[in-house]
Structures are given as C-alpha cells and as structure tokens.
Coordinates of C-alpha atoms and ligand atoms in Angstrom, one line a residue:
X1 CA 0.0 0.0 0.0
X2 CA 1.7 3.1 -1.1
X3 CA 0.1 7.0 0.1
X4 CA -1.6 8.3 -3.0
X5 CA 0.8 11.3 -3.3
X6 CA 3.2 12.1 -1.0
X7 CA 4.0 15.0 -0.4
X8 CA 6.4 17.1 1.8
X9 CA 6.5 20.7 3.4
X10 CA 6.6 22.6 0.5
X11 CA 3.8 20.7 -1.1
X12 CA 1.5 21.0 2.1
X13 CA 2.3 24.7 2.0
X14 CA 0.9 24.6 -1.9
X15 CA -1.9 22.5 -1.1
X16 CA -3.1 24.4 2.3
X17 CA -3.1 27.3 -0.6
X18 CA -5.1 25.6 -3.4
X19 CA -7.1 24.6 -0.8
X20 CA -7.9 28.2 0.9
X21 CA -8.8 29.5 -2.6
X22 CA -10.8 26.2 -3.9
X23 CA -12.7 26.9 -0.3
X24 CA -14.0 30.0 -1.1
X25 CA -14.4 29.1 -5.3
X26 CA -16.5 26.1 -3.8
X27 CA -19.5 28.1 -2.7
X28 CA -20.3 28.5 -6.3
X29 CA -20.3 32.0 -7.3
X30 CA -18.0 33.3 -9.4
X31 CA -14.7 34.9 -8.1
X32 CA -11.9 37.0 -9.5
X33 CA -8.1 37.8 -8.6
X34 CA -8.5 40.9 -6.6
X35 CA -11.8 39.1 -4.1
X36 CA -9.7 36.1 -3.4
X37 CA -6.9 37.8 -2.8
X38 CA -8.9 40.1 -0.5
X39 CA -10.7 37.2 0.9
X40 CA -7.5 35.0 2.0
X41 CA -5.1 38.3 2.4
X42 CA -2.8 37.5 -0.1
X43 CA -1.2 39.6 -2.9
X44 CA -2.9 39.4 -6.5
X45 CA -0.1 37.7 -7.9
X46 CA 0.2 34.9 -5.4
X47 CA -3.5 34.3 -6.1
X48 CA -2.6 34.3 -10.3
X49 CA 0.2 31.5 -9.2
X50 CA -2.9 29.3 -7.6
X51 CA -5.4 29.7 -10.3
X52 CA -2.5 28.6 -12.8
X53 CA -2.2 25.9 -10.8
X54 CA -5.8 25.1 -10.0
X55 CA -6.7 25.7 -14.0
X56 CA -3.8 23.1 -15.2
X57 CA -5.6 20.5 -13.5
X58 CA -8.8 21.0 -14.3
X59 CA -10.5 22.2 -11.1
X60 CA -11.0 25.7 -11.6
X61 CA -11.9 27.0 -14.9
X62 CA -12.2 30.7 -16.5
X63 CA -15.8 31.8 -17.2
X64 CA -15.6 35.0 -18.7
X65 CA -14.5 39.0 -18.1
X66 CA -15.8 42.2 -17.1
X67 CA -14.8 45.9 -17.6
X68 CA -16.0 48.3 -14.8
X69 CA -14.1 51.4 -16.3
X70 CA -10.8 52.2 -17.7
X71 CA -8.1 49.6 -17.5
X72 CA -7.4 45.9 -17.8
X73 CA -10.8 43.8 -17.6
X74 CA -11.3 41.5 -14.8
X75 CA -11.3 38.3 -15.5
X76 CA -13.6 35.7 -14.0
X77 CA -13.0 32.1 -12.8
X78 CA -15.3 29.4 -11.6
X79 CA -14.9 26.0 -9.4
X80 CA -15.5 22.9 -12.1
X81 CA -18.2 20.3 -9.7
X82 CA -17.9 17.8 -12.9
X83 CA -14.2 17.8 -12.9
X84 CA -14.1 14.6 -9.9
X85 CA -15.9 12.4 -8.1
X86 CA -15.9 10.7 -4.7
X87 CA -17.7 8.1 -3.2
X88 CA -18.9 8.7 0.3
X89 CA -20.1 5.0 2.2
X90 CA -21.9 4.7 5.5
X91 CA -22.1 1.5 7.1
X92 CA -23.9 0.7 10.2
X93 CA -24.3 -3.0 12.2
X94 CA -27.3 -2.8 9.6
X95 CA -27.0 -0.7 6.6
X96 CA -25.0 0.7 3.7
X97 CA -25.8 3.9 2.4
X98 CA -23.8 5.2 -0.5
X99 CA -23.6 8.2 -2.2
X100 CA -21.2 10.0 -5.1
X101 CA -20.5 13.6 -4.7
X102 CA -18.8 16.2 -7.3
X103 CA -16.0 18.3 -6.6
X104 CA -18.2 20.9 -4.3
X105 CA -19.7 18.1 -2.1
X106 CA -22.9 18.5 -4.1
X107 CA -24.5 14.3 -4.0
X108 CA -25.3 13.1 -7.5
X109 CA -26.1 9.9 -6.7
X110 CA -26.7 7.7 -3.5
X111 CA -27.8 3.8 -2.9
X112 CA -28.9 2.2 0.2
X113 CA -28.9 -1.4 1.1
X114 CA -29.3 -3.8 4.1
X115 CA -26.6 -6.1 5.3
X116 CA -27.2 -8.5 8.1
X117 CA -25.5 -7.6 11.8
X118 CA -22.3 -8.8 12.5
X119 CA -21.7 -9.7 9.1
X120 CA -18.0 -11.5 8.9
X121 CA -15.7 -9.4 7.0
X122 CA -15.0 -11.1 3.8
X123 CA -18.9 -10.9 3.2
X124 CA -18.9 -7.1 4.7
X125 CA -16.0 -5.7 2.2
X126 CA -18.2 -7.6 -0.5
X127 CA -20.9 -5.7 0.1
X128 CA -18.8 -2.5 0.3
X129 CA -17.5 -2.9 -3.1
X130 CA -20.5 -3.9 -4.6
X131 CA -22.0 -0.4 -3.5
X132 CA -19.1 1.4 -4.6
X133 CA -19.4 -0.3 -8.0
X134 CA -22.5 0.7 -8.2
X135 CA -22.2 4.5 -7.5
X136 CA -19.1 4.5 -9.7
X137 CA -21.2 4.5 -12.7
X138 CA -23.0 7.7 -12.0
X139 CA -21.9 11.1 -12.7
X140 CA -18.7 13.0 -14.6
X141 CA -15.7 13.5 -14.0
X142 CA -12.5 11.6 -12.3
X143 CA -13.5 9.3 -9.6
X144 CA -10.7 10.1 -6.7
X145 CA -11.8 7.0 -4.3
X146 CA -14.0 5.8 -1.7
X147 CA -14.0 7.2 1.9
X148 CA -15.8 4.5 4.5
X149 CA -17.3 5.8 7.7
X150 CA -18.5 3.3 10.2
X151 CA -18.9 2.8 14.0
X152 CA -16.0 3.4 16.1
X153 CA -13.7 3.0 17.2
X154 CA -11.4 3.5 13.8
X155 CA -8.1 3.6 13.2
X156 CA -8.4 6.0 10.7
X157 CA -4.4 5.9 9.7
X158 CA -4.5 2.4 9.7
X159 CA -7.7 2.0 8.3
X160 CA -8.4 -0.8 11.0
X161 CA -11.3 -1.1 12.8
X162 CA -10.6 -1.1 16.8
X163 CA -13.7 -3.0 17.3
X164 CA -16.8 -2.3 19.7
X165 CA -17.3 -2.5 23.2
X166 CA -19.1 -6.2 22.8
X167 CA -17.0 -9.0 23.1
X168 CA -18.7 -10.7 20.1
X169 CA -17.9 -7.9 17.5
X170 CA -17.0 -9.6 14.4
X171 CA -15.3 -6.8 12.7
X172 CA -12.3 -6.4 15.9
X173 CA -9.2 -5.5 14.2
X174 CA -10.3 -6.2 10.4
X175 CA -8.4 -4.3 7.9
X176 CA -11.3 -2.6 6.2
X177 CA -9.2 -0.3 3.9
X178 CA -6.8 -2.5 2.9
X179 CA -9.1 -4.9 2.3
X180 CA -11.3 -2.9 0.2
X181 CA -8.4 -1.0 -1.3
X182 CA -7.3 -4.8 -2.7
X183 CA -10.6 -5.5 -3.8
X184 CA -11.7 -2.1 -5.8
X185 CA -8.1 -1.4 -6.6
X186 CA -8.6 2.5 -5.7
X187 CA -7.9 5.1 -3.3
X188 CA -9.9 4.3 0.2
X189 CA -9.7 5.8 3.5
X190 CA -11.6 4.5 6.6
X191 CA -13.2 6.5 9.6
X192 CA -14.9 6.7 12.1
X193 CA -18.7 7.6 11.7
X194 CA -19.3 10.8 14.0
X195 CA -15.8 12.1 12.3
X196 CA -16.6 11.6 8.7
X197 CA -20.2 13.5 9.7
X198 CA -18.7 16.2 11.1
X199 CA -16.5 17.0 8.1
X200 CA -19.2 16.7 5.7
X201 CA -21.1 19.1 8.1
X202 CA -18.2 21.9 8.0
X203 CA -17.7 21.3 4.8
X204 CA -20.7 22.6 3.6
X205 CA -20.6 25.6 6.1
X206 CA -16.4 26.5 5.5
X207 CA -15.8 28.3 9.2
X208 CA -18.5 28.0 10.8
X209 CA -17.7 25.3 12.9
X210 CA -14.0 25.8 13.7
X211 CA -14.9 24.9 17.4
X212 CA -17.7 22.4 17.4
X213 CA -18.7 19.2 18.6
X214 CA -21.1 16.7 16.3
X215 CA -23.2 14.2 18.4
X216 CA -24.3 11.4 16.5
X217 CA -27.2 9.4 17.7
X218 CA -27.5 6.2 15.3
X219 CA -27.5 2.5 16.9
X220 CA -24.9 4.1 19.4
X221 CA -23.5 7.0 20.4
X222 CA -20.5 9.1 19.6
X223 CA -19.4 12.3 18.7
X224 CA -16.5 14.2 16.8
X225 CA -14.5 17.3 18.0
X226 CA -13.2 20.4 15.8
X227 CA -11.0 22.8 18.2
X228 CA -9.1 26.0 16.9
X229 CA -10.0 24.7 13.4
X230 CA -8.8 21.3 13.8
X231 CA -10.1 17.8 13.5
X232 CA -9.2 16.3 17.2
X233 CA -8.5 12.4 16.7
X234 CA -6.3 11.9 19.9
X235 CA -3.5 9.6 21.1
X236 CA -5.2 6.6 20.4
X237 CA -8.2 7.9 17.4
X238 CA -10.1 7.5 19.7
X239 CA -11.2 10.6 20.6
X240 CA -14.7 11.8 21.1
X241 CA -16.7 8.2 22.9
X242 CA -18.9 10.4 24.3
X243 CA -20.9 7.1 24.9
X244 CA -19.0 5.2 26.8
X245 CA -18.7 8.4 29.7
X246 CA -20.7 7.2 32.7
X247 CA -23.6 10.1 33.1
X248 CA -25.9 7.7 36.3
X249 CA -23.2 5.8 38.6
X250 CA -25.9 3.4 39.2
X251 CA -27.3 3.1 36.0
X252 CA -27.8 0.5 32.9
X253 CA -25.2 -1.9 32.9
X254 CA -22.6 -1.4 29.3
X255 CA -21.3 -3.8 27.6
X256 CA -18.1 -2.3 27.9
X257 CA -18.3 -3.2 31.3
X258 CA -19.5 -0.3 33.1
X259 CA -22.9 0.9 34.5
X260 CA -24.5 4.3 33.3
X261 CA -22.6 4.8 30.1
X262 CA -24.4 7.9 28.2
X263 CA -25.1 5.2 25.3
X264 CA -26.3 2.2 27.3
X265 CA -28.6 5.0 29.3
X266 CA -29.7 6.6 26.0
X267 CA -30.4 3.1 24.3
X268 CA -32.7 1.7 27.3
X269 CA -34.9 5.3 27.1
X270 CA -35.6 4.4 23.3
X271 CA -36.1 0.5 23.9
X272 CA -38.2 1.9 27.1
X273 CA -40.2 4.1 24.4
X274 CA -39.2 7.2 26.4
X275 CA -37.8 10.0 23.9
X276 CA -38.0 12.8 26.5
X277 CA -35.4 10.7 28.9
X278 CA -33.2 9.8 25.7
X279 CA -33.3 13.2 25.4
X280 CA -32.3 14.2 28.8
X281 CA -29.5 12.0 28.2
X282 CA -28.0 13.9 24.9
X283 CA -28.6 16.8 26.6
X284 CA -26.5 15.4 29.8
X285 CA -23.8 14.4 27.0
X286 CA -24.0 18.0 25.5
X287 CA -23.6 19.9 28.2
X288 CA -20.7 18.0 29.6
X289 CA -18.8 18.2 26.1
X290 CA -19.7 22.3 26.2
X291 CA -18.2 22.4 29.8
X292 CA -15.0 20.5 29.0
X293 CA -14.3 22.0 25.2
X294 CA -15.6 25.3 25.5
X295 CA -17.4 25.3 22.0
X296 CA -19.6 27.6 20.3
X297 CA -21.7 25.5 17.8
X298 CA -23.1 22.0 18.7
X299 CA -24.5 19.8 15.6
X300 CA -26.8 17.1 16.1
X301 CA -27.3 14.1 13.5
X302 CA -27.6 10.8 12.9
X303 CA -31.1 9.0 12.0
X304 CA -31.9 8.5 15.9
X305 CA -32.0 12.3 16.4
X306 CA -34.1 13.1 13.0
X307 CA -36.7 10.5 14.7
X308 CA -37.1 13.0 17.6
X309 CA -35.7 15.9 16.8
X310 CA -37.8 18.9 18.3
X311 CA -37.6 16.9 21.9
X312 CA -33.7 16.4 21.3
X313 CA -33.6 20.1 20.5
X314 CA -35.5 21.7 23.5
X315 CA -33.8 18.7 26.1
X316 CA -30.4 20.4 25.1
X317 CA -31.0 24.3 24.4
X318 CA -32.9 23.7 27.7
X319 CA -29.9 21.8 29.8
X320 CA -27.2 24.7 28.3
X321 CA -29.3 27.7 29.3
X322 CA -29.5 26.2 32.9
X323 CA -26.0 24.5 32.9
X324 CA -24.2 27.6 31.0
X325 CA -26.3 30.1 33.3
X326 CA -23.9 30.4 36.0
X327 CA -20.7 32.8 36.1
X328 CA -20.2 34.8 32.4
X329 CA -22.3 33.7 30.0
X330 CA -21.9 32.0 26.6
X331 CA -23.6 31.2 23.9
X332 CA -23.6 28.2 22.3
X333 CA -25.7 27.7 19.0
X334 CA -27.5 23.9 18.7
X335 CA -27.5 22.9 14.9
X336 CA -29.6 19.8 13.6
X337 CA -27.4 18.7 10.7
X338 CA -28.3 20.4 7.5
X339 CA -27.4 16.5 5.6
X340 CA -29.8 14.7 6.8
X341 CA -29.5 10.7 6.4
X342 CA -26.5 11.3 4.0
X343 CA -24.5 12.9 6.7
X344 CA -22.2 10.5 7.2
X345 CA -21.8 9.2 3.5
X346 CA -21.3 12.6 2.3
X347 CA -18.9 13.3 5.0
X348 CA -16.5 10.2 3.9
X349 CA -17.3 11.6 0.1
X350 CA -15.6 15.2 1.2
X351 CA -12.5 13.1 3.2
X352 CA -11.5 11.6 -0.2
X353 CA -12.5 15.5 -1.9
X354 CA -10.1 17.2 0.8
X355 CA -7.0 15.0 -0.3
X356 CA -7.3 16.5 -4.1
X357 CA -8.4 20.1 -2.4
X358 CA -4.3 19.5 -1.0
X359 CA -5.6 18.8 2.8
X360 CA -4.1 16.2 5.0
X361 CA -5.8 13.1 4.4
X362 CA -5.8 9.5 5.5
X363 CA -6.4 8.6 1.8
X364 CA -4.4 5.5 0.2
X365 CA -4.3 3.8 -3.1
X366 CA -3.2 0.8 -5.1
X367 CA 0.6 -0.3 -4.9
X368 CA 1.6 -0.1 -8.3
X369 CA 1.9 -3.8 -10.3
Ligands
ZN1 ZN1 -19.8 1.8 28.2

C-alpha cells in the first residue's frame, strides 16, 4: 500500500493554498483575482500562481471577463463540480448507504442497502464494493476513491477497525481499507462515523464550525470534535466516545463493562419508548462536552436524532441555558445537521475531496503492479 501522493513541506504549504482558494471558489459563485486575494489576504499575484495551478488540473476554470471602467478587464473564474468524483459510504451494524459527490460536495447519486449484523468481514467488504461499484457509474468526471465511515472506534491511519465494546464484535481489528483497497483497486480511506459527519457538516458551512462538537445518535452514540479549526482524533483515534462516559453511577449496565454509560442510558430510554429521557440523556452528553471544550456550535445528527428531533432540541438548548447560566455567559448555537440521512456518507465523500483540495488526508491507493 503506497500513500496516493506524498508529499512534503513545501507541497502542504501549496496544497493548504489551493485549498484556501478552492474553499471559497467552492461556494459557487464566481470569483476574480482581486476578491480572493482580498478574501484570503494574499497579494494578487500569489492568487494568479494558484489559479495557474488550479486551472492546469482542471479544477478551476475561467468563465468570462468584465470591464468596470478604464483599465485591464477582470477576468472571471469558476470551481468545475464535474471535474471529480468521490464516493462517500456509511455502514452501520445494519446498513449501507452510499452516495457519489462532485468536486463541491454536491451528492449526484446515493444507494442504500441492508446487510445482516455482525456480518464477517469477507462478506462485509463484498458488500462494500458492490456499492461502490454501483455508485461508480454515475456522474462525470475523475472518480478520486471511496471514503468509509462506520462505528468506532477507527483507526483512521491504519484503516483498522478497533472494534466495539461487545466482546462478540465480528469486525475487531479487520483491515477494512486494505481490504477494500485490494478488492476495488482505488484510493480508500476508513473513519470513524461521527468524524466523517462532522466533516461533511463543515464542509458545507467552510468556518463556521472551527470549534464544534457533532453528536451522533445512530444504533450508538459518539461524537467528533473540531477545536481551533482542527479535526481532534487523539492519542489513540479514539477521541470523542462520548458514549462510553458514565452520566448515572448506578445506571444501565454497558457492555463495555460499566454501569450508566451515556449510550447504554440513551439506548434503554428508546427501547423503554421514552424519547424525552433519551433526550435528557443527549442533553446530559451536551452539556458536559460544552463544559470540557468550550465550544460555540453543537451539531446534532444521525437517524436516531431526526426521529425525535424537536424533543432532542428543547432537552439540550434547555440543559445549556440552565448548565451555562452560572458565572459569564456563553452562547452556544445547537445545529440539527443540514445533511440529513446522508451525513455521514457525504462526510466520507468530502475526506477523499479534501486530499485532491491539498488537505491532510488518510487517503491510500493501489501499490503499483
Ligand atoms: Zn460503556
């Protein structure tokens, strides 16, 4: 397995560039020289050197000029959505869903299937690759991979999942994108499920969430942290088990041993038919994440939240005026994710986008033959 293109300080320097100005081309309207360079507070010319750049390989394209008085027209340039593809899947103990999304995020295509729980491997990365086949036939443009996100915990530079809390999970340290990459012979990275969401979410709202948490509530519960700007994967990637942090001492017992884990507490309120108390439990888990991480923006997905959503949404705007009421206050927005049930799958989509947008990526393709 070789890194699809390496690429060393210089190259991030040029890539953390294109990918500033591909950012801001990516919302869709037209931009020329002079806004960009406004935008990202560079000079003119270093903005010329990135369009050159950008326009050679077929992402950014020039759409026209304009004369607003005397002098040199200005010349206008666009982002190309058609010019690549990615493939964005979500898998779950019980689902695929599978979408393909342009160069702007924008999903062209998406395909769901069931897969039985605790599916062995060989029969899971089938099923993974038959998806991905599928979605590979839809759309323009140069497909750039397939980006996986799935339950954690993930290895997400080893592409390995870490396996679950139950001692009967039968994906535990299977090499998901290595086996996949061997099977579809492209470019596949592997992540965890609340992390892949939380990129697609900032990816469609560049800045906004620079210090966020996403809590996903789909057959468990996790969630993903951005700090200062950054993605925070932690020592061990594992960063962010929000569901496996004890919110009753004396509660449901966990399978990972404990009693009163925020997921096994959460789970019995559903299975007890009781959305207000699963409620009261994401809003326990959001107000402790807010306390610790000092965040601004808190985004809510995953199909468990949709189902409830206005209780979800009061339980926790509720528990962060009360809890954030003492001492100075802050305000912290509560978000439902604006991606609905392709959250995730888009999110994996933009993973494998941000390695061509010259972003640090887990991506990794074929060893040559
Ligand atoms: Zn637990």
């Amino acid at each position: 397995m070789v890194a699809v293109r390496t690429t060393g300080p210089l190259d991030r320097v040029a890539g953390a560039h294109d990918a500033a100005v591909l950012a801001v081309a990516r919302r869709g309207e037209p931009v020329a020289r002079t806004g960009l360079a406004e935008a990202l507070q560079v000079t003119p010319q270093a903005i010329s050197k990135i369009l050159t750049r950008l326009i050679a390989r077929g992402l950014i394209a020039e759409i026209g000029s304009f004369s607003s008085g005397p002098g040199k027209p200005t010349t206008l340039y666009r982002i190309v959505p058609e010019s690549r593809r990615a493939i964005g899947l979500h898998l779950t103990r019980t689902r695929l869903h599978g979408v393909v999304a342009d160069l702007t995020g924008q999903i062209l295509e998406r395909h769901s299937t069931e897969i039985t729980p605790e599916q062995p491997v060989p029969a899971l990365i089938a099923s993974l690759a038959r998806t991905a086949r599928e979605l590979s036939g839809h759309g323009p443009g140069e497909l750039l991979g397939v980006g996986v996100g799935m339950p954690g915990p993930v290895d997400v530079d080893e592409g390995v999942h870490l396996g679950s809390s139950s001692r009967t999970d039968a994906w535990r340290g299977a090499s998901i994108r290595d086996l996949l990459l061997d099977e579809l012979r492209m470019p596949v990275l592997v992540d965890h499920d609340s992390r892949a969401a939380l990129i697609g979410e900032s990816w469609s709202q560049p800045g906004l969430l620079d210090n966020a948490v996403l809590v996903l509530a789909e057959e468990g519960l996790g969630a993903a942290l951005r700090l200062d700007g950054t993605i925070v994967r932690g020592a061990h990637s594992r960063a962010g088990e929000a569901g496996h942090t004890v919110v009753n001492l004396s509660g449901e017992p966990c399978p990972c041993g404990r009693r009163g884990c925020a997921q096994a507490e959460y789970l019995a309120a559903q299975r007890d038919g009781d959305p207000q108390r699963a409620a009261e439990v994401l809003a326990t888990v959001v107000l402790n994440l807010v306390r610790l991480l000092d965040v601004d923006r808190v985004v809510l997905g995953g199909r468990s939240v949709y189902a409830h959503h206005q209780v979800t949404m009061d339980a926790i705007r509720e528990a962060l005026d009360q809890g954030l009421h003492a001492g100075a206050p802050v305000h912290v927005e509560v978000l439902l994710s604006t991606r609905g049930v392709d959250l995730i799958a888009a999110g994996a989509a933009c993973e494998v986008l941000e390695h061509e947008y010259g972003l640090p990526s887990a991506l990794v393709g074929p060893s040559p033959r």
